[in-house]
Amino acid sequence: MSQLDLIATATFGLEAVVVRELEALGYEGKVAQPGRIGF
């Protein structure tokens, strides 16, 4: 299966919350830039 690079957006300052939510869903979230999380 091919790997996709996806980006989730977040309000500035809430990136860590989105990373935790992504990890709870089984994704490996990495904070790339403020307001954006690549996974």
Short mmCIF file of C-alpha atoms in Angstrom, two decimals, residues 21-37:
data_model
loop_
_atom_site.label_atom_id
_atom_site.label_comp_id
_atom_site.label_asym_id
_atom_site.label_seq_id
_atom_site.Cartn_x
_atom_site.Cartn_y
_atom_site.Cartn_z
CA GLU A 21 -5.67 13.10 18.98
CA LEU A 22 -3.87 11.78 15.88
CA GLU A 23 -1.83 9.38 18.01
CA ALA A 24 -5.04 8.15 19.70
CA LEU A 25 -6.34 7.36 16.21
CA GLY A 26 -3.20 5.39 15.39
CA TYR A 27 -1.34 8.01 13.35
CA GLU A 28 2.16 9.29 14.01
CA GLY A 29 1.76 13.06 14.21
CA LYS A 30 4.73 15.39 13.90
CA VAL A 31 4.50 19.13 14.49
CA ALA A 32 5.87 20.67 11.31
CA GLN A 33 4.98 24.35 11.68
CA PRO A 34 2.71 26.42 13.90
CA GLY A 35 -0.88 25.70 12.90
CA ARG A 36 0.03 22.60 10.86
CA ILE A 37 0.71 18.99 11.75
#
